[in-house]
Short mmCIF file of C-alpha atoms in Angstrom, two decimals:
data_model
loop_
_atom_site.label_atom_id
_atom_site.label_comp_id
_atom_site.label_asym_id
_atom_site.label_seq_id
_atom_site.Cartn_x
_atom_site.Cartn_y
_atom_site.Cartn_z
CA UNK A 21 65.38 13.69 -47.94
CA UNK A 22 66.84 12.33 -51.13
CA UNK A 23 69.63 14.32 -52.70
CA UNK A 24 70.73 16.07 -49.49
CA UNK A 25 73.12 15.00 -46.76
CA UNK A 26 71.38 17.41 -44.39
CA UNK A 27 67.55 17.53 -44.44
CA UNK A 28 66.13 20.70 -46.00
CA UNK A 29 62.81 22.29 -45.07
CA UNK A 30 60.88 25.29 -46.44
CA UNK A 31 57.87 27.32 -45.37
CA UNK A 32 56.17 27.93 -48.71
CA UNK A 33 52.77 27.25 -47.05
CA UNK A 34 53.42 30.05 -44.52
CA UNK A 35 52.62 28.04 -41.40
CA UNK A 36 53.65 29.48 -38.00
CA UNK A 37 55.39 26.28 -36.80
CA UNK A 38 56.99 23.31 -38.54
CA UNK A 39 57.60 20.16 -36.52
CA UNK A 40 60.67 18.18 -37.68
CA UNK A 41 62.38 14.98 -36.57
CA UNK A 42 65.97 16.24 -36.74
CA UNK A 43 67.94 18.85 -34.82
CA UNK A 44 70.39 19.73 -37.62
CA UNK A 45 68.84 20.90 -40.89
CA UNK A 46 68.74 23.56 -43.59
CA UNK A 47 65.99 26.16 -43.94
CA UNK A 48 65.36 27.45 -47.46
CA UNK A 49 62.56 29.85 -46.54
CA UNK A 50 60.35 29.35 -49.58
CA UNK A 51 60.74 27.33 -52.75
CA UNK A 52 63.05 28.63 -55.49
CA UNK A 53 63.21 31.20 -56.93
CA UNK A 54 61.88 32.91 -53.78
CA UNK A 55 64.13 31.00 -51.36
CA UNK A 56 66.55 32.74 -49.02
CA UNK A 57 70.16 31.59 -48.56
CA UNK A 58 69.97 27.97 -47.43
CA UNK A 59 70.75 28.33 -43.75
CA UNK A 60 72.18 25.56 -41.56
CA UNK A 61 70.43 25.42 -38.20
CA UNK A 62 71.54 23.29 -35.24
CA UNK A 63 69.11 23.13 -32.31
CA UNK A 64 71.77 21.73 -29.97
CA UNK A 65 70.19 20.89 -26.60
CA UNK A 66 67.05 22.89 -27.36
CA UNK A 67 63.85 21.44 -28.84
CA UNK A 68 63.14 24.43 -31.05
CA UNK A 69 64.82 27.03 -33.25
CA UNK A 70 63.86 30.08 -35.28
CA UNK A 71 65.34 30.72 -38.73
CA UNK A 72 67.24 34.03 -38.69
CA UNK A 73 66.15 34.84 -42.26
CA UNK A 74 62.44 33.99 -42.41
CA UNK A 75 61.56 33.60 -38.71
CA UNK A 76 60.05 30.16 -39.25
CA UNK A 77 59.69 28.39 -35.90
CA UNK A 78 60.93 24.80 -35.99
CA UNK A 79 60.03 22.36 -33.20
CA UNK A 80 61.75 18.99 -32.72
CA UNK A 81 59.63 15.83 -32.65
CA UNK A 82 61.89 12.76 -32.86
CA UNK A 83 59.02 10.54 -33.98
CA UNK A 84 59.08 12.28 -37.38
CA UNK A 85 62.53 11.01 -38.38
CA UNK A 86 63.82 13.07 -41.33
CA UNK A 87 60.32 14.32 -42.09
CA UNK A 88 58.23 17.37 -41.30
CA UNK A 89 54.72 18.11 -40.13
CA UNK A 90 53.24 19.48 -42.29
CA UNK A 91 54.88 17.19 -44.85
CA UNK A 92 54.43 19.90 -47.52
CA UNK A 93 57.38 21.70 -45.86
CA UNK A 94 59.91 19.02 -46.81
CA UNK A 95 62.27 20.28 -49.51
CA UNK A 96 63.14 17.63 -52.08
CA UNK A 97 64.29 17.88 -55.69
CA UNK A 98 60.69 17.03 -56.65
CA UNK A 99 59.34 20.10 -54.79
CA UNK A 100 61.80 22.47 -56.48
CA UNK A 101 60.51 24.05 -59.70
#
């Protein structure tokens, strides 16, 4: 995730679950200007987490590295308007 120390993910596509390869990340909700406050989420010992703002369900899959499935949910400077 270029440009970020912590990987950022969004749910612009509106999918029920996003699989990610990290346990510490930021959720932006949607893409700007409709994003919510960028929220730091730490799964800790769990393999899933729900964003308190947008209720997106994130599930850990270590094989993904710093990426997401679906990949369209990765927030990068190129995806921001």
